[in-house]
Structure formats: structure tokens, C-alpha cells
Coordinates of C-alpha atoms in Angstrom, one line a residue:
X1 CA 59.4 10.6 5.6
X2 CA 62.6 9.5 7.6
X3 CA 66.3 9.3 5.8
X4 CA 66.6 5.6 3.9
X5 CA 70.1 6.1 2.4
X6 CA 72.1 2.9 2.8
X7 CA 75.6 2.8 3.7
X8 CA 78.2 2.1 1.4
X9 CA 79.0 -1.4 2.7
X10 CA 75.6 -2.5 2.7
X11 CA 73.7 -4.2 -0.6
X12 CA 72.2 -1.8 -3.2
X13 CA 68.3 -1.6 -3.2
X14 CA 68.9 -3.6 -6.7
X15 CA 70.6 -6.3 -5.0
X16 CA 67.9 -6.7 -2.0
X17 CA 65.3 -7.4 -5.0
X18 CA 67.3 -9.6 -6.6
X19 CA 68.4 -11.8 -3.4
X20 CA 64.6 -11.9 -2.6
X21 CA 63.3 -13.0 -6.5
X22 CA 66.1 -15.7 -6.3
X23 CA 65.1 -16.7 -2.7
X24 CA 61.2 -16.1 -3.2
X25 CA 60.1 -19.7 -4.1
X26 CA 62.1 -21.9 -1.7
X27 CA 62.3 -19.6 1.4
X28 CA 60.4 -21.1 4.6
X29 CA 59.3 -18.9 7.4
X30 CA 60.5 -19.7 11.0
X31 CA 57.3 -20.0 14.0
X32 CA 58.1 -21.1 17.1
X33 CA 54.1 -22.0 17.4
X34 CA 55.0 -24.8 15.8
X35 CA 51.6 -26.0 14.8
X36 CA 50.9 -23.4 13.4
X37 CA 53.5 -22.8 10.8
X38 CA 53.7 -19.1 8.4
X39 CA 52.7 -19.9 5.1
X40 CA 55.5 -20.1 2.5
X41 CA 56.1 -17.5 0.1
X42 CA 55.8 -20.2 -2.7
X43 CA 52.6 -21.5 -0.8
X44 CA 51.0 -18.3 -1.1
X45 CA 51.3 -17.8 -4.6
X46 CA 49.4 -20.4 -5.6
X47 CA 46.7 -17.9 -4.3
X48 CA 45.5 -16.0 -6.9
X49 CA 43.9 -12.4 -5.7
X50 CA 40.5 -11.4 -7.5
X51 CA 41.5 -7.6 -6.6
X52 CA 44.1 -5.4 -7.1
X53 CA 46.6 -5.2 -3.9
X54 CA 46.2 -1.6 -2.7
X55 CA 49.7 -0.5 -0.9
X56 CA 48.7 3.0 -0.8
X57 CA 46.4 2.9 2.6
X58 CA 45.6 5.9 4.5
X59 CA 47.8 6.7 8.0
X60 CA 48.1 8.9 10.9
X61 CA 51.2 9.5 12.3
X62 CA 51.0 12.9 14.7
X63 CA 52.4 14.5 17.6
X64 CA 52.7 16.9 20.0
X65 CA 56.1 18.2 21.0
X66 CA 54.6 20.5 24.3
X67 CA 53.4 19.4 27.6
X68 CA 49.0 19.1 27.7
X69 CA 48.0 19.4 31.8
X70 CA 44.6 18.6 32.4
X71 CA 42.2 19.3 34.9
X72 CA 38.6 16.9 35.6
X73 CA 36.6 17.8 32.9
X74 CA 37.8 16.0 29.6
X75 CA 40.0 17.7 27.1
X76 CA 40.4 17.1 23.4
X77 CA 44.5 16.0 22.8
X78 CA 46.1 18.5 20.4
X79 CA 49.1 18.0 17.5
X80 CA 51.1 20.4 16.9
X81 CA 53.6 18.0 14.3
X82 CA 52.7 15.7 11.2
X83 CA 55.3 12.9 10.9
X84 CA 53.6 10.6 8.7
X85 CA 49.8 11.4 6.7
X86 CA 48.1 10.2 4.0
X87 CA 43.9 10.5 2.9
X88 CA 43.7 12.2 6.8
X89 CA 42.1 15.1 7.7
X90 CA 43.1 16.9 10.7
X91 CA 41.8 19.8 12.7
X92 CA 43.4 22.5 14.8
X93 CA 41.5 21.4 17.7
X94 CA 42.7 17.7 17.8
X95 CA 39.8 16.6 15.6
X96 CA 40.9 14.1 13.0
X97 CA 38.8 13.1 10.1
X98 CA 38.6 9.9 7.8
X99 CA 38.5 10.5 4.3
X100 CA 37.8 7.1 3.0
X101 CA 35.6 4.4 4.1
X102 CA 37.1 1.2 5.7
X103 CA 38.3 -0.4 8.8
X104 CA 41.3 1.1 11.0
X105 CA 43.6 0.1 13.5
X106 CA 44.7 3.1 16.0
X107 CA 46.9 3.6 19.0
X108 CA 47.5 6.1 21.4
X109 CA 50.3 6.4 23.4
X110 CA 50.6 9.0 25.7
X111 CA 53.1 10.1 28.2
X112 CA 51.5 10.8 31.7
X113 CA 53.3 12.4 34.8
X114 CA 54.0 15.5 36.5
X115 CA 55.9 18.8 34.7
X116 CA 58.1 19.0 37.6
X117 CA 57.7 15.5 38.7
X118 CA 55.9 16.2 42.2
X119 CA 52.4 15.2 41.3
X120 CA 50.4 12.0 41.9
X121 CA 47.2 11.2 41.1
X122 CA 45.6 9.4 37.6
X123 CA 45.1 10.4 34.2
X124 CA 41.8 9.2 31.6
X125 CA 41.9 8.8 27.9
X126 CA 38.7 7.9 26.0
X127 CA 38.1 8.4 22.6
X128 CA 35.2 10.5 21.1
X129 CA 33.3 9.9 17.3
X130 CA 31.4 12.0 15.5
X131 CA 31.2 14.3 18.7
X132 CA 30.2 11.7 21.4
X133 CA 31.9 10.0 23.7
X134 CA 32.8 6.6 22.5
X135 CA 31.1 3.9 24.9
X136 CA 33.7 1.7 27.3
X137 CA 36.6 3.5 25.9
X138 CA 38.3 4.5 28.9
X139 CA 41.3 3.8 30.6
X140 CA 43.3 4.8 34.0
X141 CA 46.7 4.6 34.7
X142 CA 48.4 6.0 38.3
X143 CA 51.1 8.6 38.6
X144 CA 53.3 8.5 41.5
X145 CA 55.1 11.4 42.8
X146 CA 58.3 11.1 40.6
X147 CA 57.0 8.9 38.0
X148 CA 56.4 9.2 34.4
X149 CA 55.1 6.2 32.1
X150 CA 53.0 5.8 28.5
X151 CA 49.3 4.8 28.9
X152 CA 48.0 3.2 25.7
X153 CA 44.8 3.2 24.1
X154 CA 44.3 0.5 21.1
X155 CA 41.1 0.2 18.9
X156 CA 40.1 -1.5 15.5
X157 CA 36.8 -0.4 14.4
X158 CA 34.5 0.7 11.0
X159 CA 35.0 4.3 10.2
X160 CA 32.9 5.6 7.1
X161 CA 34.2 8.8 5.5
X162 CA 34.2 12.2 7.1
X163 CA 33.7 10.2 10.4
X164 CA 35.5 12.5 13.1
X165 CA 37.7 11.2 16.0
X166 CA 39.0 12.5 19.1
X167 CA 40.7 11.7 21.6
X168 CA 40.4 12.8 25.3
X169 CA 41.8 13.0 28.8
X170 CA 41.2 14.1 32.3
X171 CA 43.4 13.8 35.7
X172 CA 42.3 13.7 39.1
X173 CA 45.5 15.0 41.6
X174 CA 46.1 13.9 45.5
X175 CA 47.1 17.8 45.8
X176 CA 45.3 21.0 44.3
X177 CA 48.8 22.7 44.0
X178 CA 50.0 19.9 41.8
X179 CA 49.6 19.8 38.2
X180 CA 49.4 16.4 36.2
X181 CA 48.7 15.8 32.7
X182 CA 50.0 14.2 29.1
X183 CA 54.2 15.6 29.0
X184 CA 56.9 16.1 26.3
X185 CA 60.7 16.3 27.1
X186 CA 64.3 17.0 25.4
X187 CA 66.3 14.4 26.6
X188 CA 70.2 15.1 25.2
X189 CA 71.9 13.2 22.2
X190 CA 67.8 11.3 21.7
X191 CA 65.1 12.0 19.9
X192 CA 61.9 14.1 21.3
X193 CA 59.5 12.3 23.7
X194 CA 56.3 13.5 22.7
X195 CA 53.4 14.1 25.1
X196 CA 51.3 11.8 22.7
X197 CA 51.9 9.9 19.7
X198 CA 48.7 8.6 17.8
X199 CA 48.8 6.4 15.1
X200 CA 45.9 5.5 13.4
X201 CA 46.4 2.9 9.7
X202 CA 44.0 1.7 7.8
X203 CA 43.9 -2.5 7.2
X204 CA 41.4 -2.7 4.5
X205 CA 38.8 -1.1 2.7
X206 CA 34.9 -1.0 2.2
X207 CA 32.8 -2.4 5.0
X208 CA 33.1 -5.4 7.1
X209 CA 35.3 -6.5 4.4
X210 CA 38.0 -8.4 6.8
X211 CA 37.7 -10.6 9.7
X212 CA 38.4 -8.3 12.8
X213 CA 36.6 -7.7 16.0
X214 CA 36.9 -5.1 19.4
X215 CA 35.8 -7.2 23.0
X216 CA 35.7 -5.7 26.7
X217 CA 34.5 -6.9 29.6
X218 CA 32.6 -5.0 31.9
X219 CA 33.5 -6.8 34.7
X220 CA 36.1 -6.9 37.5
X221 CA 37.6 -10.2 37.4
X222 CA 40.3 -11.2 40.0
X223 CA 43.4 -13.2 39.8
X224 CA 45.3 -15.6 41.6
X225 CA 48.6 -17.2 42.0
X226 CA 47.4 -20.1 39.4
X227 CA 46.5 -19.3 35.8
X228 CA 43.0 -18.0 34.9
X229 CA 41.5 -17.3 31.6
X230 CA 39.4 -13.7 31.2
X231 CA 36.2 -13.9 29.8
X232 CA 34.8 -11.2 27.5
X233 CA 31.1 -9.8 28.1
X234 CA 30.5 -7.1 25.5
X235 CA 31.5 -6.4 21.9
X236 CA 32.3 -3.3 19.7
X237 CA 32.7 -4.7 16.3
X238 CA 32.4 -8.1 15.4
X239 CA 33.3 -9.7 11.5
X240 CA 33.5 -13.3 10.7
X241 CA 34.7 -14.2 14.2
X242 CA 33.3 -16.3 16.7
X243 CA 32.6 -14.8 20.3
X244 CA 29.2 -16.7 21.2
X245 CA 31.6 -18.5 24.1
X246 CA 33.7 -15.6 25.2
X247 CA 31.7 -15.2 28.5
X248 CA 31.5 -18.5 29.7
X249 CA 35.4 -19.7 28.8
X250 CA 37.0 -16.9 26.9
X251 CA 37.3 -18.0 23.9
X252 CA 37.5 -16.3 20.6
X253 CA 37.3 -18.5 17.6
X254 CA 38.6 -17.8 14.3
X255 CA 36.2 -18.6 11.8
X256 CA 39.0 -18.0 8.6
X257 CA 42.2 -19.3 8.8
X258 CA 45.4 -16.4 8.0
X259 CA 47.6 -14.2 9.8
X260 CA 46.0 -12.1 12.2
X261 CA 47.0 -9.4 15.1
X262 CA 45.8 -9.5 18.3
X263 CA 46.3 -6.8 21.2
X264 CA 44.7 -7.1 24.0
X265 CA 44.8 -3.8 26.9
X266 CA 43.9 -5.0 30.2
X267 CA 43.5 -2.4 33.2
X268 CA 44.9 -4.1 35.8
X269 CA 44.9 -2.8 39.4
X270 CA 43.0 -3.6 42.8
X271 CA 39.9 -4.3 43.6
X272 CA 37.6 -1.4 44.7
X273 CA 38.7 0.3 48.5
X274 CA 41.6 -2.2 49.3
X275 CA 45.0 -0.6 48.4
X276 CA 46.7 -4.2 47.6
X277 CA 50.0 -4.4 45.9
X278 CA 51.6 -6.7 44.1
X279 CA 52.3 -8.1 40.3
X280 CA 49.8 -8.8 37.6
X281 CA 50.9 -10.9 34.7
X282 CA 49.0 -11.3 31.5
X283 CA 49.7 -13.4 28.1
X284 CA 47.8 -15.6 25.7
X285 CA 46.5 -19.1 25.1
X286 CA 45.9 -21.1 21.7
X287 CA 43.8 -23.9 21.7
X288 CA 44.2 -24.3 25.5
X289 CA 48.1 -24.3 25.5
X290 CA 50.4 -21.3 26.6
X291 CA 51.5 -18.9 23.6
X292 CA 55.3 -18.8 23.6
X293 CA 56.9 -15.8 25.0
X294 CA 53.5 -13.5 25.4
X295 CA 54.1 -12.7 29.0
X296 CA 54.4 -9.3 30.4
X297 CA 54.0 -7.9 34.2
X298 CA 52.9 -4.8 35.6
X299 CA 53.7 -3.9 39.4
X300 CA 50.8 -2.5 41.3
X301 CA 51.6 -0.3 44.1
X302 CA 49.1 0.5 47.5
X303 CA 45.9 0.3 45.0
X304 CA 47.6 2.0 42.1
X305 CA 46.4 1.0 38.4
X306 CA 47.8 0.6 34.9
X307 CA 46.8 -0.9 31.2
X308 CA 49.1 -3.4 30.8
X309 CA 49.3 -5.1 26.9
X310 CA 50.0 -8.5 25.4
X311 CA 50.5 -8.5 21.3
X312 CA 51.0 -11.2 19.1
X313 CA 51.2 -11.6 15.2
X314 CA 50.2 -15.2 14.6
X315 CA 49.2 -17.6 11.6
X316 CA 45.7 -19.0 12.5
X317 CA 43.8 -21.7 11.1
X318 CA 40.1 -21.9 10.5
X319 CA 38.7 -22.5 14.1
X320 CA 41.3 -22.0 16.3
X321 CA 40.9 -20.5 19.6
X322 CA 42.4 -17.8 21.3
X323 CA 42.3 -16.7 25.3
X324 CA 44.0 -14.2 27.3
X325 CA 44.9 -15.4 30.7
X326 CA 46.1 -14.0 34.0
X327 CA 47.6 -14.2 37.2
X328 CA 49.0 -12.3 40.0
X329 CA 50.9 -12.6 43.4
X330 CA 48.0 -11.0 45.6
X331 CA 44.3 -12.5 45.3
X332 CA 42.9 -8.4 45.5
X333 CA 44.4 -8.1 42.1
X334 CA 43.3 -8.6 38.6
X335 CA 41.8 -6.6 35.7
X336 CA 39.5 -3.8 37.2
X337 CA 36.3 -2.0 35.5
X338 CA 34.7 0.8 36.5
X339 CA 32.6 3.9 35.9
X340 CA 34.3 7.6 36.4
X341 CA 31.7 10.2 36.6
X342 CA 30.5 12.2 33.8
X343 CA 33.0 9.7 31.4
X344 CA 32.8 6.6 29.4
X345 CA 33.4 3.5 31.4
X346 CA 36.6 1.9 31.9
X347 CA 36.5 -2.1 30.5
X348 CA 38.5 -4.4 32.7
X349 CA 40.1 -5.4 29.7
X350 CA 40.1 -4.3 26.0
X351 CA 41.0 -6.7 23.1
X352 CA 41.3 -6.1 19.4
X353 CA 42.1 -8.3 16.6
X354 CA 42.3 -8.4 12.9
X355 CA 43.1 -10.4 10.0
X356 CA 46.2 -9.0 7.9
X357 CA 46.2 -9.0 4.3
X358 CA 44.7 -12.7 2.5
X359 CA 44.9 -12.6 -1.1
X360 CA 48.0 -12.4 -3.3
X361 CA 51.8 -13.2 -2.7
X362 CA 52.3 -13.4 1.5
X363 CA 52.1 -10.1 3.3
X364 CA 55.3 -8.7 5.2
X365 CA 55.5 -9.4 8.9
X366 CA 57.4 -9.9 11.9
X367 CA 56.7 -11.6 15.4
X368 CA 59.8 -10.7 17.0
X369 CA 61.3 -11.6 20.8
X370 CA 64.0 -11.0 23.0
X371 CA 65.4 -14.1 26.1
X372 CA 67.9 -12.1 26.9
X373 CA 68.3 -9.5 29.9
X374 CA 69.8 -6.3 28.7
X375 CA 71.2 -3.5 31.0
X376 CA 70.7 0.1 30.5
X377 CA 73.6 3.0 30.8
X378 CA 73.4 6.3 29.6
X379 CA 74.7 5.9 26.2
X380 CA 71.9 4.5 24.0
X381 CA 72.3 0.9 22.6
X382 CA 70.6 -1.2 20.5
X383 CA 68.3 -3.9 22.0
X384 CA 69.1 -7.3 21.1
X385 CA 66.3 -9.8 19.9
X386 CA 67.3 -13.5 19.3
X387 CA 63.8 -15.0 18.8
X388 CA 62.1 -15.5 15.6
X389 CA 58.8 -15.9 16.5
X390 CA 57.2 -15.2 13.1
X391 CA 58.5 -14.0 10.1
X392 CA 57.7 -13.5 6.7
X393 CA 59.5 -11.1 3.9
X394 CA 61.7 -9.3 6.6
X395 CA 65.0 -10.5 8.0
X396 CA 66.1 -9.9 11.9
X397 CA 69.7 -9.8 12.6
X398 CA 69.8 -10.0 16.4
X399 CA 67.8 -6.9 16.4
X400 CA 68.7 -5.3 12.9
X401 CA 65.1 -5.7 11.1
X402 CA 66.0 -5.8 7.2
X403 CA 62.5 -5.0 4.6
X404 CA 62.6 -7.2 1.7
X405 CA 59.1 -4.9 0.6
X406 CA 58.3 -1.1 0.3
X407 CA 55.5 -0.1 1.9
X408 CA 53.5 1.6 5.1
X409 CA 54.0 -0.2 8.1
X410 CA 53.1 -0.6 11.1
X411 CA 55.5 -1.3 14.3
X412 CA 55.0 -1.5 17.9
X413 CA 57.2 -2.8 20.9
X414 CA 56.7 -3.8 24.2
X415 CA 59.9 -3.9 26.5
X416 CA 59.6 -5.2 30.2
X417 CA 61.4 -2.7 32.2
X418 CA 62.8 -3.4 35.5
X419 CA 65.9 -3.4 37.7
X420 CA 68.7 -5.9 39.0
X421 CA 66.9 -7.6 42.1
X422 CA 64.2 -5.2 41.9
X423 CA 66.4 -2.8 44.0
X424 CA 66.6 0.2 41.1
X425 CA 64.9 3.4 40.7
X426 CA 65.6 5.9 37.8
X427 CA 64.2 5.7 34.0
X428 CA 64.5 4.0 30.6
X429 CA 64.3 5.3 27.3
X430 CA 63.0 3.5 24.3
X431 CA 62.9 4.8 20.4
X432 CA 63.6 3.6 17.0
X433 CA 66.6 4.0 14.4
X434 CA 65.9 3.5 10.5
X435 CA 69.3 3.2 8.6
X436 CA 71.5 4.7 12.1
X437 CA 69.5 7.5 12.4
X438 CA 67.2 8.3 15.1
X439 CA 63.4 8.7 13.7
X440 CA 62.4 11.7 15.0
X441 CA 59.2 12.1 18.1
X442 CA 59.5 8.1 18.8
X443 CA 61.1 8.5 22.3
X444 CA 59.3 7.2 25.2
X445 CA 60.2 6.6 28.6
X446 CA 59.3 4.6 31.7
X447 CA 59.9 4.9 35.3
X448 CA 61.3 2.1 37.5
X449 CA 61.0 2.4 41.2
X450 CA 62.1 -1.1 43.0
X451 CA 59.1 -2.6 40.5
X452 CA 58.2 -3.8 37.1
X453 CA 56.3 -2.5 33.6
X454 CA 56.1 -2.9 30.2
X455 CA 56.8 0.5 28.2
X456 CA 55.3 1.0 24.8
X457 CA 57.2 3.0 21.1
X458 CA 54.8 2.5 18.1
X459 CA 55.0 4.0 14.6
X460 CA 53.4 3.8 11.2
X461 CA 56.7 4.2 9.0
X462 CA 57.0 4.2 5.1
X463 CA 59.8 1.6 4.6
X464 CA 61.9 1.4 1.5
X465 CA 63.4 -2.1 0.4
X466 CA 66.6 -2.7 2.1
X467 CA 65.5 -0.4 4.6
X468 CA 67.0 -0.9 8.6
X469 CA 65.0 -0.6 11.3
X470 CA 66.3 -1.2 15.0
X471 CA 64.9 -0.7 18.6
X472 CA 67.5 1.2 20.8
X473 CA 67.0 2.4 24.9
X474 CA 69.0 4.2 27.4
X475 CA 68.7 4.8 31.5
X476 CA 68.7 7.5 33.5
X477 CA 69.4 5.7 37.3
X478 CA 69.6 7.0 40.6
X479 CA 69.9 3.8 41.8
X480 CA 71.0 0.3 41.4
X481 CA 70.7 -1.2 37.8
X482 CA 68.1 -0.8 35.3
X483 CA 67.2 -2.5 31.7
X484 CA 65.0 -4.6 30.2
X485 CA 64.4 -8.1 32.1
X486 CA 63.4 -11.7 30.8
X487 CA 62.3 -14.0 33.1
X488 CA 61.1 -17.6 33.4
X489 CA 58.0 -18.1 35.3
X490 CA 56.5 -20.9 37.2
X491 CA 54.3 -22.5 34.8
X492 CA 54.0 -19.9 32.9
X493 CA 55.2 -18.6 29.6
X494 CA 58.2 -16.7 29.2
X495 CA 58.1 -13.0 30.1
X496 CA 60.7 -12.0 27.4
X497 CA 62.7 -8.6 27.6
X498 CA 60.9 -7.4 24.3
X499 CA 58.3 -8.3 22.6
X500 CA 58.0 -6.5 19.4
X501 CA 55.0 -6.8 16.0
X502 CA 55.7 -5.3 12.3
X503 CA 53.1 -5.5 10.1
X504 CA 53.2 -4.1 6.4
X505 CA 49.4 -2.6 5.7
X506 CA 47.7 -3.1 2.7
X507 CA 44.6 -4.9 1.3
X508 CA 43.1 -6.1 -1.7
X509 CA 40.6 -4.5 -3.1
X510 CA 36.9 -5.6 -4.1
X511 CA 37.8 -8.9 -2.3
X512 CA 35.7 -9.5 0.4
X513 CA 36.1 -13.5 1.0

């Protein structure tokens, strides 16, 4: 995988183990839920597993380093570069196939916009199994002429083996001369920014052998100025979780107690024929009370659209409820559904969640944050995080993530991009660094124009104890200021500058409590 030699200053590997066997009984995790503390390392090992812990899970890490422009019918996304595989198959025609039966977490991110920048219109991704189009799997997001953004696709579902998977896209453009489509780009002194990076890990094995479920909703629901909460309609997968109230109050109760991850993908936007602008905001609830520093915002321009994300790592106990709620500056706004032609439909919103990891000593994770507001230039810097939101087994050093515990895991971060009194245009840059060195195809970039959005870099990464991970960004700006913005709103959670989820994968197996 990537380069994990350590500096000479820096502890041996040696050392690392030995700081964390002499810490390992006595070391509390911080939470700022504070109800809802991390179980204790020492806590946890009072647990006895009745399987053997598999670290060895399958992942998907691919790439494609060349621009794919689409046209109205669907086509299948192509790879042409493996950073990370294990127990995958894949296929020269962007088919990928599971070898091994159990359930699986994957993302899509790809970057949509214009090869020369002068295109606007929107681009579809839905996914496809077994060679059929994967029911409410779409989603939509707006290029405008200049722009270039990620739109992100998240699922957790049961896959059996040999079950094929493919993913799938189609743009629609204001002007036939005009090309749009999923692009890669070179930036200078950074690594590549693929036109899609897919990343697909598996959480456990056998079937239905964790709590996890996949909701939608098939309905437009509109938001206001005061916090709402978004009820869920439909399910894809459902395990030892409790969604019989998700359509009348939006709860999902957790049956098990543990740590679990939660994304949820919303497709925010305006109602049908009204071209309304404005901001959307989305974050989460626990038992009826705000979930610190989940907020992000998504500008919609003149009836534009976007999926705009909220994660969160969390320690749950048994019955606990969790809702995602919204609101926005314009009463035509909200999260949208509807129904291309010929496609899957689009969900007005998308939520997956699963349990990590139950049985044995506690599993490796991180629930990271950033209350700072960080400025961009062109030379790349590292993002500062000062919040501690969740941690267990890894250390964060203002940004400098430390791994107390080899294995495969997975990363994601969400940055809000904007610009100093929303008067900026230009771009931001986000990637990752493992021990001071750039991992290669992580890049991805977001365009600011006077307005807000959250911009996406997510990874499965084989991590060595003692490894460094850090998130770094840089600007390209025509005009005004632009970097990553926390702010406070009215009676709201805080909208912080990052919000960023680690997560080491592995399960135990034959243990299906």
C-alpha cells in the first residue's frame, strides 16, 4: 500500500505497542455526547468474544485517473488503477464482484463538471446488482458553468458471493455543444484527483450477522427556517433495528447497544418548477436533543440540487433513538425525490447505518471535529481539528491522527467549504498524507462561487501501528478568500469546518449476537 516509514524523531513501532500495553487498562476515551460515553478499553475486555476476530476483511479501493463524459443513457463507471484490494473481483468493464459472503459498506465519490469548464447541466449515479438497476439508488447533483464538485453515493447492504456491482451515470446538458461528465485532473505539487474513487469494505461476515440497516424516503419533504425532523418511508435492508416509527416521527431505534456509523445522503434542492435559492442545513438528533457538531450546509442556486451528507461515529445504548433533521433559509427548499426517465428513482434522502465491531478488546475509531475557520492559499496545509468527539485506540494531535492498531480502515471527511463574507469564488483542494507523504488518487476538489458546500475525500487505507494520517487542502481563488468555515447557528448545532470518521474494519467471526 502507501509508504509507513517513520521518521527518525518519532517513537519506534516497538515503542507505540509498548506505550499502548502500559496505557491499555486505565486509558478512558473522550465523547463530547456526554451521555453516551466510549466504552473503556479495560471495560471492554471483560467481554469475552465467542469467535475469532477476523482483521483480514475484503476492500475496494479503485480509481480512474481519465476523464468519463456521459451522455442520457446510463454508462457503467470504469477503473483504470487498483490502490487498495483484497477477496475483490474486478472487471474490465467496471463490473466488480464479491467473493465472499457478508455485509458491505461502499462509497462513491465522483467528481462531476465540465472538461473545459463551460458546461452546466446535472449528472446521475445509481448503482446496478447482478445486472439490474438497483431500486431508489439514484442521485442528482447540478453543474454550473465553471464549477466542479464530488457527488457521493453511500450504501450498506447484504452481498452473497459472486454478486456483481456496478455503478452508473448519465448527464443531461443546458447546451448540445457542451460536454459534462465524471473528470480527473493534475493539479501541480498534489496528488491526482480522480474522476471517481469507490470504496467498497466489508463490516462483517455471514448474513444478517450485525445490526445495520439502508432507509429512503420517497418523498419530497420541505424545510423551513425552524428545525424539522425527516421521516423515512421505505427500507433496503433492515437487521436488529427498529424503524416501525420512522414515518410518523423519524425515528430509528437501536435495538443493541455499541458503536455504530451512521451516514445519511440527503438530495437537497427545490421543489418541482420553482427555481428558489437559498441554504439547506442538515445534522442529527439523539433522543430528541441536537448531536454536537453534525451540521453541514449546502447552497442552492436558481433550482439547482445537490446530496449533501451528515456522518457520525457514536456509542449507542440499547434503545436509543436517532433522527436527522433539517432546515433552510427559503420555505421552497428541502430534500427533493423524484423519478428520471428510464432510471432508478432518486430518494429525497438516503441513510445508512451499521454497528462496528462488538465482541473482543474495543475496536479502533475516531469521531473527529474541527471549530476553527481555516483559510486556504496555494501552498497545501494541514487542516487543524481540535475536537475530540470520539475516540478510541487512535490519538489526534490537532489534526495528526496517530494508530495505536494495524489494520484496514476506513476514513472519510467532510469539510465545509466557503469564503470570507461569502464574497469568494475559486476552488479548494482536499487529500490525505500518511507519514508526510501524499497518498496517491485521494485529491478532491470543490468549487466556491459567493456560496457554501461540504466537499467529500474517503479511503479504505491499511494502517501500520504508529502510522500518521493527516487531512491537508489548498485554494485556487480568483477572488476574495476561501477555506474551510465553522459557524455557529441560531439554535442549531454547530456547523464545524471538518467533520471527519475513522473506523478500523473487522468482525468476529461465527458470532452473531
Amino acid at each position: 500500500m502507501f509508504d509507513s516509514e517513520q521518521k527518525s524523531d518519532e517513537k519506534s513501532e516497538d515503542d507505540d505497542k509498548e506505550e499502548y500495553n502500559n496505557n491499555k487498562n486505565n486509558q478512558a476515551s473522550s465523547n463530547q455526547y456526554e451521555t453516551y460515553k466510549t466504552t473503556t478499553e479495560s471495560e471492554s475486555k471483560t467481554k469475552q468474544p465467542s469467535g475469532k476476530i477476523i482483521d483480514n476483511v475484503v476492500y475496494f479501493q479503485r480509481l480512474n485517473s481519465k476523464n468519463q463524459l456521459g451522455g442520457s443513457k446510463g454508462k457503467v463507471v470504469t477503473y483504470n488503477s487498483i490502490d487498495g484490494l483484497n477477496e475483490y473481483t474486478t472487471f474490465p468493464n467496471g463490473t466488480l464482484q464479491t467473493e465472499k459472503t457478508g455485509i458491505y459498506f461502499s462509497m462513491f465519490a465522483a467528481q462531476i463538471g465540465s472538461p473545459n469548464r463551460n458546461g452546466k447541466g446535472e449528472v446521475h449515479i445509481w448503482t446496478e446488482k447482478d445486472g439490474k438497476n438497483e431500486q431508489n439508488s439514484n442521485s442528482i447533483q447540478t453543474v454550473n458553468r465553471g464549477s466542479i464538485s464530488v457527488l457521493v453515493y453511500a450504501s450498506v447492504f447484504q452481498a452473497s458471493t459472486d454478486q456483481t456491482l456496478a455503478l452508473l451515470y448519465s448527464v443531461s446538458t443546458t447546451n448540445k455543444c457542451t460536454s459534462l461528465g465524471l473528470i480527473a485532473t493534475e493539479p501541480e505539487h498534489e496528488s491526482i484527483v480522480p474522476s471517481i474513487i469507490t470504496t467498497i469494505i466489508q463490516i462483517s461476515d455471514g448474513i444478517n450477522t450485525i445490526p445495520y440497516a439502508e432507509l429512503f424516503s420517497t418523498k419530497t419533504q420541505l424545510a423551513n427556517s425552524n428545525s424539522d425532523v425527516i421521516i423515512f418511508d421505505s427500507f433496503s435492508a433492515n437487521n436488529k433495528i427498529n424503524t416501525k416509527n420512522t414515518e410518523h416521527n423519524g425515528n430509528i431505534e437501536y435495538n443493541e447497544e455499541g458503536i455504530y456509523f451512521i451516514i445519511a445522503c440527503a438530495q437537497v434542492g427545490s421543489e418541482i418548477d420553482s427555481d428558489a435559492s437559498g441554504d439547506v442545513h442538515l445534522w442529527m438528533k439523539l433522543n430528541d436533543k441536537d448531536m454536537s457538531n453534525s451540521n453541514t450546509i449546502q447552497t442552492i442556486h436558481s433550482g439547482s440540487t445537490a446530496v449533501l451528507i451528515s456522518q457520525t461515529i457514536i456509542k449507542l445504548k440499547s434503545n436509543d433513538k436517532v433522527q436527522i433533521a433539517f432546515s433552510s433559509t427559503n420555505k421552497k427548499l428541502g430534500v427533493i425525490a423524484s423519478q428520471p426517465k428510464n432510471e432508478p428513482a432518486v430518494p429525497s434522502i438516503i441513510l445508512s447505518t451499521f454497528r462496528l465491531r462488538h465482541q473482543g478488546d474495543a475496536i479502533p475509531y475516531a469521531q473527529l471535529s474541527s471549530s476553527k475557520t481555516q483559510w486556504g492559499c496555494k501552498k497545501s496545509q494541514g487542516i487543524e481539528i481540535d475536537m475530540d468527539d470520539g475516540l478510541q485506540r487512535i490519538k489526534n494531535k490537532n489534526g495528526v491522527i496517530k494508530f495505536r492498531e494495524a489494520g484496514t480502515y476506513f476514513v472519510i471527511a467532510a469539510v465545509q467549504v466557503a469564503s470570507e463574507d461569502n464574497n469568494g469564488i475559486g476552488d479548494l483542494h482536499l487529500w490525505m498524507k500518511l507519514n508526510g507523504n501524499d497518498i496517491p488518487n485521494s485529491n478532491t476538489i470543490q468549487s466556491i462561487n459567493k456560496d457554501t458546500g461540504v466537499l467529500i475525500c474517503q479511503s479504505a487505507i491499511e494502517i501500520k501501528v504508529g502510522d500518521k494520517l493527516q487531512m491537508v487542502y489548498s485554494t485556487d481563488v480568483a477572488q476574495g478568500k476561501i477555506g474551510l468555515v465553522a459557524t455557529q447557528p441560531h439554535n442549531q448545532p454547530l456547523v464545524p469546518s471538518i467533520i471527519m470518521s475513522i473506523m478500523k474494519s473487522s468482525y468476529a467471526e461465527d458470532n452473531y449476537d
